[in-house]
Amino acid sequence: MESPRITIKPLFFFSYMLLSHITTLSLALALEDCEFPAIFNFGDSNSDTGGLAASLFLPSPPPPYGETYFHMPAGRFSDGRLIMDFLAKSLGHPFLSAYLDSLGANFSHGANFATGSSTIRLPNRILPAPGGYSPFTLTIQYSQFLQLKNRSQLFRHRGGIFASLMPKEEYFSKALHTFDIGQNDLGEGFFANLTIQQVNASVPDIISSFSANIKTIYDLGGRSFWIHNTGPIGCLPYILVNFPSQKDEAGCAKLYNEVAQHFNHKLKEATVQLRKDLPLAAITYVDVYSVKYSLFKEPQKYGFEQPLVSCCGSGGKYNYNGRTLECGTTVTVNGGQIFAGSCKRPYVKVNWDGIHYTDAAAKIVFDKISTGAFSDPPLPLKQACHRSLD
Ligand SMILES: *[C@@H]1O[C@H](CO)[C@@H](O)[C@H](O)[C@H]1NC(C)=O
Ligand SMILES: *[C@@H]1O[C@H](CO)[C@@H](O)[C@H](O)[C@H]1NC(C)=O
Ligand SMILES: *[C@@H]1O[C@H](CO)[C@@H](O)[C@H](O)[C@H]1NC(C)=O
Ligand SMILES: *[C@@H]1O[C@H](CO)[C@@H](O)[C@H](O)[C@H]1NC(C)=O
């Protein structure tokens, strides 16, 4: 006897809109959870779990960085965990070790190539030069990934204590590759005194460089890609303080956010093209912008207060005064010396240090994006290995 089968054929008589709704819904119900034995992350300080701290003498985050969760600095530009930490945990893994960290790193379940202040394109100035950016651009992070992929297998074959710290060969094609990068490409332009229009006009070039890196990772066998768009940069004190300009209803710098939105629009278009170019890839575009923006727009809904004001800082309207990170350092403000220390209740704050989000904010952002409600295709994190039907 023939076993009963569900056929989706009749659905093709429905209109395209209806079809895509139904297939999305039935897909999410029918799809199995993916096995992601490893995570490889590429990005900037939004997802750096210790790369910059391990590789450059400054700006290694000093206390009170890390105070809320780790109770000591933990290489993260936050009082606690990052979105990436919540993501790793939710897939059943420990926090990701930074690839650049030689001390106690365990890459058996993945590696983190992100470093604070990384850009997609080559920056004009490199740290530790004032106003410099990380030397570890997305393309360099790709090279490091290639190194890890090749050399980890050498260590696995040799056995001994190092073998157990390396990912298995088959993990590379099954892994989730995550991305959160681009904010500094925009920031670099703004701080180099380019006009808003000039920075906006640089977006297509930034995005094409991003796409090129996704393709090279695909060529190495990567199949699942989870891509965060860029956040509302105009809601961050480092923009609000340095570039006084027209505000929107949430008090954010309107035009600066519009550049971020343009970046996201182009990034989303690029993911549509990548799905055509890379037939075996499952590519998820994640609208982190909207979730982060809602924290500024409706802070009380999440129990937050004064979302535009940094928790750790040196006073003033946004509790932030500089061009660089002040938290945990002594800074000169109006001729006086002030230690930029933490606020009393970091758990009601959205912004930690003028640029980065608090542990509390990161948790809410992760909880929202992990459901798929902000993703294209709208599949939850645990199903991000499946290609959508489009
Ligand atoms: C490395 O991490 C894995 C979990 O992914 C764990 O099982 C293993 O014990 C860790 N190794 C060491 C030496 O801590
Ligand atoms: C990685 O390994 C492959 C195959 O073993 C080899 O062809 C390639 O040159 C290696 N690449 C690097 C960067 O070592
Ligand atoms: C941008 O303009 C400000 C204010 O005029 C100036 O202090 C700063 O040096 C300029 N930065 C660059 C990179 O030219
Ligand atoms: C950025 O460029 C896009 C496309 O040219 C345009 O639609 C948008 O209005 C620009 N945004 C800003 C803030 O200049």
Short mmCIF file of C-alpha atoms and ligand atoms in Angstrom, two decimals:
data_model
loop_
_atom_site.label_atom_id
_atom_site.label_comp_id
_atom_site.label_asym_id
_atom_site.label_seq_id
_atom_site.Cartn_x
_atom_site.Cartn_y
_atom_site.Cartn_z
CA MET A 1 0.00 0.00 0.00
CA GLU A 2 1.22 3.41 -0.87
CA SER A 3 2.01 5.49 2.19
CA PRO A 4 0.09 8.76 2.45
CA ARG A 5 2.04 11.76 1.21
CA ILE A 6 1.49 15.44 1.51
CA THR A 7 1.70 17.13 -1.81
CA ILE A 8 2.10 20.88 -2.24
CA LYS A 9 1.09 20.84 -5.90
CA PRO A 10 -2.34 22.46 -5.47
CA LEU A 11 -0.67 25.40 -3.83
CA PHE A 12 0.70 26.48 -7.17
CA PHE A 13 -2.79 27.63 -8.12
CA PHE A 14 -2.72 30.21 -5.38
CA SER A 15 -1.45 33.68 -5.90
CA TYR A 16 2.24 34.28 -5.37
CA MET A 17 1.67 36.20 -2.12
CA LEU A 18 -0.44 33.50 -0.63
CA LEU A 19 1.91 30.82 -1.85
CA SER A 20 4.91 32.40 -0.22
CA HIS A 21 2.99 32.79 3.03
CA ILE A 22 1.83 29.23 3.10
CA THR A 23 5.14 27.75 2.12
CA THR A 24 6.91 29.82 4.74
CA LEU A 25 4.53 28.67 7.42
CA SER A 26 4.47 25.03 6.40
CA LEU A 27 8.22 25.09 5.90
CA ALA A 28 8.90 26.32 9.40
CA LEU A 29 6.60 23.64 10.79
CA ALA A 30 7.97 20.84 8.66
CA LEU A 31 11.67 21.62 8.77
CA GLU A 32 13.95 19.84 11.13
CA ASP A 33 16.29 21.65 13.43
CA CYS A 34 19.77 21.90 12.00
CA GLU A 35 22.82 20.40 13.51
CA PHE A 36 25.39 23.18 13.77
CA PRO A 37 28.41 21.45 15.32
CA ALA A 38 30.43 24.66 15.04
CA ILE A 39 30.07 28.42 14.61
CA PHE A 40 32.52 30.61 12.74
CA ASN A 41 31.96 34.29 13.35
CA PHE A 42 33.23 37.28 11.39
CA GLY A 43 32.74 40.84 12.57
CA ASP A 44 33.66 43.85 14.67
CA SER A 45 33.27 44.80 18.34
CA ASN A 46 29.58 43.94 18.22
CA SER A 47 30.68 40.29 18.26
CA ASP A 48 34.36 40.36 19.38
CA THR A 49 34.84 37.87 22.23
CA GLY A 50 38.49 38.76 22.83
CA GLY A 51 40.28 39.13 19.50
CA LEU A 52 41.30 42.76 19.75
CA ALA A 53 42.12 42.43 23.44
CA ALA A 54 44.46 39.51 22.69
CA SER A 55 46.23 41.13 19.78
CA LEU A 56 46.71 44.83 20.49
CA PHE A 57 47.96 46.38 23.72
CA LEU A 58 45.22 48.98 23.50
CA PRO A 59 42.29 49.35 23.60
CA SER A 60 42.03 46.19 25.61
CA PRO A 61 38.84 46.81 27.58
CA PRO A 62 39.68 47.65 31.24
CA PRO A 63 37.35 47.36 34.26
CA PRO A 64 34.40 48.01 34.56
CA TYR A 65 34.05 46.18 31.20
CA GLY A 66 32.68 42.71 31.91
CA GLU A 67 31.42 43.62 35.41
CA THR A 68 27.82 42.44 35.02
CA TYR A 69 28.33 38.90 33.82
CA PHE A 70 32.01 37.90 33.91
CA HIS A 71 32.84 40.09 36.94
CA MET A 72 36.11 40.98 35.20
CA PRO A 73 37.11 42.23 31.75
CA ALA A 74 36.46 39.43 29.27
CA GLY A 75 37.73 40.90 26.00
CA ARG A 76 34.23 42.07 25.15
CA PHE A 77 33.18 45.68 24.62
CA SER A 78 30.25 45.33 27.00
CA ASP A 79 29.45 44.95 30.68
CA GLY A 80 28.64 41.33 29.90
CA ARG A 81 27.59 39.12 27.04
CA LEU A 82 27.18 39.94 23.36
CA ILE A 83 24.49 38.79 20.95
CA MET A 84 27.04 36.24 19.73
CA ASP A 85 27.42 34.79 23.23
CA PHE A 86 23.67 34.24 23.52
CA LEU A 87 23.67 32.74 20.03
CA ALA A 88 26.46 30.25 20.83
CA LYS A 89 24.74 29.19 24.07
CA SER A 90 21.39 28.74 22.39
CA LEU A 91 22.96 26.33 19.88
CA GLY A 92 24.35 24.34 22.80
CA HIS A 93 27.93 25.55 22.57
CA PRO A 94 30.28 27.32 24.97
CA PHE A 95 31.18 30.94 24.15
CA LEU A 96 33.41 31.21 21.07
CA SER A 97 37.15 31.55 21.55
CA ALA A 98 38.80 34.38 19.67
CA TYR A 99 41.00 33.01 16.89
CA LEU A 100 43.73 35.47 17.88
CA ASP A 101 43.76 34.36 21.53
CA SER A 102 46.71 32.04 22.15
CA LEU A 103 45.80 31.41 25.76
CA GLY A 104 43.30 28.70 26.58
CA ALA A 105 41.47 28.87 23.25
CA ASN A 106 39.26 25.91 22.36
CA PHE A 107 38.19 25.79 18.73
CA SER A 108 36.47 22.39 18.86
CA HIS A 109 33.07 24.04 18.34
CA GLY A 110 34.15 27.01 16.23
CA ALA A 111 36.15 30.19 16.31
CA ASN A 112 35.59 33.91 16.36
CA PHE A 113 37.53 36.03 13.89
CA ALA A 114 35.80 39.30 14.83
CA THR A 115 37.85 42.12 16.30
CA GLY A 116 36.76 45.45 17.69
CA SER A 117 36.89 48.22 15.06
CA SER A 118 37.13 45.81 12.12
CA THR A 119 35.88 47.00 8.77
CA ILE A 120 34.84 45.26 5.57
CA ARG A 121 37.10 47.37 3.38
CA LEU A 122 40.74 48.19 4.11
CA PRO A 123 40.72 51.18 6.50
CA ASN A 124 42.84 54.26 5.86
CA ARG A 125 44.37 54.24 9.34
CA ILE A 126 45.31 51.20 11.39
CA LEU A 127 45.40 50.92 15.19
CA PRO A 128 47.18 51.97 17.36
CA ALA A 129 47.28 55.17 15.31
CA PRO A 130 44.76 57.69 16.70
CA GLY A 131 41.48 57.28 14.89
CA GLY A 132 42.76 53.97 13.50
CA TYR A 133 40.82 50.79 12.86
CA SER A 134 41.62 47.12 13.35
CA PRO A 135 44.06 45.61 10.86
CA PHE A 136 41.83 42.53 10.80
CA THR A 137 39.43 43.40 7.99
CA LEU A 138 36.82 40.93 6.81
CA THR A 139 39.20 39.69 4.12
CA ILE A 140 41.94 39.11 6.71
CA GLN A 141 39.39 37.30 8.87
CA TYR A 142 38.69 35.08 5.89
CA SER A 143 42.43 34.31 5.57
CA GLN A 144 42.51 33.36 9.24
CA PHE A 145 39.53 31.10 8.70
CA LEU A 146 41.38 29.43 5.82
CA GLN A 147 44.41 28.96 8.07
CA LEU A 148 42.27 27.39 10.77
CA LYS A 149 40.54 25.12 8.28
CA ASN A 150 43.79 23.82 6.86
CA ARG A 151 46.01 23.67 9.90
CA SER A 152 43.43 22.37 12.37
CA GLN A 153 43.35 19.09 10.45
CA LEU A 154 47.10 18.76 10.73
CA PHE A 155 46.76 18.95 14.52
CA ARG A 156 43.87 16.53 14.54
CA HIS A 157 45.91 13.96 12.61
CA ARG A 158 48.88 14.37 14.93
CA GLY A 159 46.72 13.63 17.99
CA GLY A 160 47.80 14.63 21.49
CA ILE A 161 46.44 17.49 23.53
CA PHE A 162 45.91 19.89 20.64
CA ALA A 163 43.76 17.52 18.61
CA SER A 164 40.79 17.85 20.95
CA LEU A 165 40.85 21.64 20.69
CA MET A 166 40.31 21.63 16.91
CA PRO A 167 37.09 21.29 14.94
CA LYS A 168 36.52 18.03 13.07
CA GLU A 169 36.90 18.27 9.31
CA GLU A 170 33.19 17.70 8.63
CA TYR A 171 32.24 20.55 10.97
CA PHE A 172 33.31 23.12 8.39
CA SER A 173 30.54 22.35 5.91
CA LYS A 174 27.95 21.85 8.66
CA ALA A 175 28.88 24.99 10.60
CA LEU A 176 26.90 28.18 10.92
CA HIS A 177 28.87 31.13 9.57
CA THR A 178 27.78 34.34 11.26
CA PHE A 179 28.48 37.96 10.28
CA ASP A 180 28.06 41.30 12.02
CA ILE A 181 30.21 43.88 10.27
CA GLY A 182 29.87 47.18 8.41
CA GLN A 183 29.22 49.74 11.16
CA ASN A 184 32.87 50.82 11.17
CA ASP A 185 32.98 51.26 7.41
CA LEU A 186 30.29 53.91 7.87
CA GLY A 187 31.87 55.31 11.05
CA GLU A 188 35.26 55.65 9.38
CA GLY A 189 33.72 57.79 6.67
CA PHE A 190 31.88 60.02 9.14
CA PHE A 191 34.96 60.56 11.30
CA ALA A 192 37.09 61.30 8.23
CA ASN A 193 34.71 64.24 7.72
CA LEU A 194 33.19 62.86 4.55
CA THR A 195 29.72 64.24 3.94
CA ILE A 196 26.70 62.08 4.64
CA GLN A 197 26.21 61.80 0.89
CA GLN A 198 29.80 60.66 0.35
CA VAL A 199 29.52 57.95 3.00
CA ASN A 200 26.16 56.93 1.58
CA ALA A 201 27.71 56.72 -1.87
CA SER A 202 30.44 54.38 -0.61
CA VAL A 203 27.88 51.75 0.43
CA PRO A 204 27.71 49.74 -2.84
CA ASP A 205 31.48 49.25 -2.82
CA ILE A 206 31.43 48.13 0.83
CA ILE A 207 28.66 45.66 0.08
CA SER A 208 30.37 44.21 -2.97
CA SER A 209 33.44 43.54 -0.86
CA PHE A 210 31.18 41.82 1.69
CA SER A 211 29.62 39.61 -0.98
CA ALA A 212 33.04 38.63 -2.32
CA ASN A 213 33.95 37.28 1.11
CA ILE A 214 30.76 35.24 1.39
CA LYS A 215 31.62 33.67 -1.95
CA THR A 216 35.13 32.71 -0.90
CA ILE A 217 33.80 31.08 2.28
CA TYR A 218 31.24 29.22 0.17
CA ASP A 219 34.04 28.07 -2.14
CA LEU A 220 35.75 26.58 0.91
CA GLY A 221 32.61 24.56 1.63
CA GLY A 222 30.61 26.88 3.90
CA ARG A 223 26.86 26.39 3.41
CA SER A 224 24.94 28.15 6.21
CA PHE A 225 25.24 31.92 6.56
CA TRP A 226 23.58 34.07 9.23
CA ILE A 227 24.06 37.74 8.37
CA HIS A 228 23.21 40.57 10.77
CA ASN A 229 22.48 43.92 9.17
CA THR A 230 23.97 47.03 10.72
CA GLY A 231 22.38 48.78 13.70
CA PRO A 232 21.04 52.33 14.04
CA ILE A 233 24.43 54.07 14.26
CA GLY A 234 22.66 57.43 14.67
CA CYS A 235 21.31 56.35 18.08
CA LEU A 236 24.82 55.92 19.54
CA PRO A 237 26.38 58.66 21.70
CA TYR A 238 29.62 58.61 19.66
CA ILE A 239 27.64 59.88 16.69
CA LEU A 240 25.22 62.09 18.65
CA VAL A 241 28.06 63.87 20.47
CA ASN A 242 30.42 64.31 17.54
CA PHE A 243 27.90 65.20 14.84
CA PRO A 244 25.10 67.36 16.20
CA SER A 245 22.37 67.13 13.58
CA GLN A 246 18.66 66.71 12.96
CA LYS A 247 16.99 64.21 15.33
CA ASP A 248 14.16 61.79 14.74
CA GLU A 249 11.29 61.01 17.14
CA ALA A 250 13.53 58.74 19.23
CA GLY A 251 16.21 61.42 19.51
CA CYS A 252 18.55 59.60 17.12
CA ALA A 253 20.54 61.32 14.36
CA LYS A 254 18.16 60.96 11.44
CA LEU A 255 20.48 61.14 8.45
CA TYR A 256 23.12 58.91 10.03
CA ASN A 257 20.46 56.25 10.53
CA GLU A 258 19.37 56.73 6.94
CA VAL A 259 22.86 55.83 5.79
CA ALA A 260 22.68 52.67 7.94
CA GLN A 261 19.30 51.91 6.36
CA HIS A 262 20.73 52.36 2.90
CA PHE A 263 23.56 49.98 3.83
CA ASN A 264 20.96 47.46 5.00
CA HIS A 265 18.90 47.85 1.85
CA LYS A 266 21.96 47.12 -0.29
CA LEU A 267 23.00 44.26 2.01
CA LYS A 268 19.59 42.67 1.67
CA GLU A 269 19.75 43.01 -2.12
CA ALA A 270 23.18 41.38 -2.02
CA THR A 271 21.82 38.39 -0.10
CA VAL A 272 19.13 37.92 -2.77
CA GLN A 273 21.85 37.86 -5.43
CA LEU A 274 24.06 35.54 -3.35
CA ARG A 275 21.23 32.99 -3.12
CA LYS A 276 21.17 32.92 -6.92
CA ASP A 277 24.95 32.72 -7.26
CA LEU A 278 25.49 30.11 -4.54
CA PRO A 279 22.96 27.35 -5.19
CA LEU A 280 23.80 25.24 -2.13
CA ALA A 281 23.93 28.08 0.38
CA ALA A 282 21.32 28.82 3.04
CA ILE A 283 21.60 32.57 3.57
CA THR A 284 19.66 34.29 6.33
CA TYR A 285 19.50 38.09 6.41
CA VAL A 286 18.74 39.24 9.96
CA ASP A 287 17.22 42.66 10.61
CA VAL A 288 19.05 43.55 13.81
CA TYR A 289 18.50 47.24 13.00
CA SER A 290 14.76 47.10 13.65
CA VAL A 291 15.16 45.30 16.95
CA LYS A 292 17.88 47.64 18.20
CA TYR A 293 15.89 50.66 17.05
CA SER A 294 12.84 49.51 19.02
CA LEU A 295 14.95 49.73 22.20
CA PHE A 296 15.39 53.46 21.53
CA LYS A 297 11.86 54.04 20.33
CA GLU A 298 10.01 52.20 23.11
CA PRO A 299 12.52 51.73 25.93
CA GLN A 300 9.86 51.43 28.64
CA LYS A 301 8.41 48.39 26.91
CA TYR A 302 11.62 46.55 27.77
CA GLY A 303 12.27 48.15 31.14
CA PHE A 304 14.96 50.50 29.86
CA GLU A 305 15.53 54.13 30.83
CA GLN A 306 17.23 56.93 28.89
CA PRO A 307 18.38 54.66 26.07
CA LEU A 308 20.52 57.33 24.38
CA VAL A 309 22.62 57.89 27.50
CA SER A 310 25.68 55.69 27.99
CA CYS A 311 25.96 53.75 31.27
CA CYS A 312 29.74 53.98 31.61
CA GLY A 313 31.05 57.44 30.86
CA SER A 314 32.33 60.85 31.83
CA GLY A 315 29.15 62.89 32.13
CA GLY A 316 27.27 65.27 29.90
CA LYS A 317 24.04 64.90 28.01
CA TYR A 318 24.91 61.42 26.70
CA ASN A 319 27.42 60.55 29.45
CA TYR A 320 30.03 60.47 26.73
CA ASN A 321 32.43 63.13 25.53
CA GLY A 322 35.00 61.81 23.16
CA ARG A 323 35.77 60.24 19.86
CA THR A 324 37.14 57.01 21.34
CA LEU A 325 36.14 54.71 24.18
CA GLU A 326 36.34 56.42 27.56
CA CYS A 327 34.82 53.79 29.83
CA GLY A 328 37.33 52.64 32.46
CA THR A 329 39.77 55.46 31.74
CA THR A 330 40.46 58.91 33.19
CA VAL A 331 39.54 61.62 30.74
CA THR A 332 39.88 65.38 30.65
CA VAL A 333 36.54 67.17 30.38
CA ASN A 334 36.42 70.98 30.45
CA GLY A 335 39.91 71.08 31.92
CA GLY A 336 39.10 68.65 34.78
CA GLN A 337 40.01 64.99 35.22
CA ILE A 338 37.11 62.57 35.39
CA PHE A 339 37.13 58.80 35.74
CA ALA A 340 34.59 57.30 33.35
CA GLY A 341 32.95 54.68 35.54
CA SER A 342 29.86 52.52 35.39
CA CYS A 343 26.31 53.59 36.21
CA LYS A 344 24.48 52.04 39.16
CA ARG A 345 21.98 50.02 37.15
CA PRO A 346 23.45 48.71 33.90
CA TYR A 347 20.42 46.40 33.55
CA VAL A 348 18.13 49.36 32.78
CA LYS A 349 20.54 50.78 30.20
CA VAL A 350 20.68 50.11 26.47
CA ASN A 351 24.04 51.70 25.78
CA TRP A 352 27.10 50.65 27.73
CA ASP A 353 30.02 52.87 26.72
CA GLY A 354 28.87 55.31 24.06
CA ILE A 355 29.25 52.81 21.22
CA HIS A 356 28.25 49.36 22.45
CA TYR A 357 25.18 47.72 23.94
CA THR A 358 24.74 46.36 27.45
CA ASP A 359 24.35 42.70 28.38
CA ALA A 360 20.66 43.42 29.06
CA ALA A 361 20.11 44.94 25.61
CA ALA A 362 22.02 42.16 23.83
CA LYS A 363 19.85 39.54 25.51
CA ILE A 364 16.64 41.16 24.28
CA VAL A 365 18.01 41.60 20.77
CA PHE A 366 19.06 37.95 20.62
CA ASP A 367 15.73 36.69 21.98
CA LYS A 368 13.91 38.59 19.24
CA ILE A 369 16.14 37.70 16.28
CA SER A 370 16.45 34.02 17.17
CA THR A 371 12.75 33.38 16.45
CA GLY A 372 13.02 34.22 12.74
CA ALA A 373 10.53 37.10 13.07
CA PHE A 374 13.19 39.52 11.83
CA SER A 375 14.83 37.21 9.29
CA ASP A 376 14.62 36.70 5.56
CA PRO A 377 13.72 33.90 5.03
CA PRO A 378 11.70 33.95 8.28
CA LEU A 379 13.16 30.79 9.78
CA PRO A 380 14.36 30.55 13.36
CA LEU A 381 18.07 30.34 14.12
CA LYS A 382 17.85 26.59 14.67
CA GLN A 383 16.59 26.12 11.10
CA ALA A 384 19.05 28.43 9.39
CA CYS A 385 20.63 25.57 7.42
CA HIS A 386 17.58 25.25 5.17
CA ARG A 387 17.33 27.00 1.84
CA SER A 388 14.06 28.83 1.36
CA LEU A 389 11.77 28.07 -1.57
CA ASP A 390 11.92 31.25 -3.60
C1 LIG B 1 36.69 22.15 24.40
O1 LIG B 1 35.31 22.38 24.18
C2 LIG B 1 34.52 21.20 24.10
C3 LIG B 1 33.09 21.61 23.88
O2 LIG B 1 32.91 22.14 22.65
C4 LIG B 1 34.62 20.40 25.36
O3 LIG B 1 33.89 19.19 25.22
C5 LIG B 1 36.08 20.11 25.68
O4 LIG B 1 36.17 19.49 26.97
C6 LIG B 1 36.88 21.41 25.69
N1 LIG B 1 38.28 21.07 25.90
C7 LIG B 1 39.00 21.57 26.88
C8 LIG B 1 40.43 21.13 26.98
O5 LIG B 1 38.53 22.38 27.68
C1 LIG B 2 45.02 24.44 2.25
O1 LIG B 2 45.03 23.07 1.92
C2 LIG B 2 44.83 22.82 0.56
C3 LIG B 2 44.71 21.31 0.36
O2 LIG B 2 45.46 20.61 1.29
C4 LIG B 2 45.98 23.40 -0.24
O3 LIG B 2 45.79 23.19 -1.60
C5 LIG B 2 46.03 24.89 0.04
O4 LIG B 2 47.15 25.47 -0.60
C6 LIG B 2 46.12 25.16 1.51
N1 LIG B 2 46.01 26.58 1.72
C7 LIG B 2 46.74 27.22 2.62
C8 LIG B 2 46.50 28.70 2.71
O5 LIG B 2 47.56 26.71 3.32
C1 LIG B 3 37.30 66.54 11.01
O1 LIG B 3 36.88 67.81 11.41
C2 LIG B 3 37.16 68.12 12.77
C3 LIG B 3 36.49 69.43 13.10
O2 LIG B 3 36.75 70.38 12.12
C4 LIG B 3 38.67 68.13 12.99
O3 LIG B 3 38.96 68.40 14.34
C5 LIG B 3 39.22 66.77 12.61
O4 LIG B 3 40.63 66.78 12.70
C6 LIG B 3 38.82 66.38 11.20
N1 LIG B 3 39.20 64.98 11.00
C7 LIG B 3 39.85 64.58 9.90
C8 LIG B 3 40.18 63.11 9.86
O5 LIG B 3 40.16 65.31 9.01
C1 LIG B 4 21.59 57.20 0.01
O1 LIG B 4 21.56 56.81 -1.35
C2 LIG B 4 20.33 56.25 -1.76
C3 LIG B 4 20.47 55.73 -3.20
O2 LIG B 4 21.09 56.68 -3.97
C4 LIG B 4 19.23 57.28 -1.62
O3 LIG B 4 18.00 56.72 -1.99
C5 LIG B 4 19.18 57.75 -0.18
O4 LIG B 4 18.24 58.79 -0.04
C6 LIG B 4 20.54 58.26 0.29
N1 LIG B 4 20.49 58.57 1.70
C7 LIG B 4 21.11 59.61 2.24
C8 LIG B 4 20.95 59.81 3.72
O5 LIG B 4 21.79 60.37 1.59
#
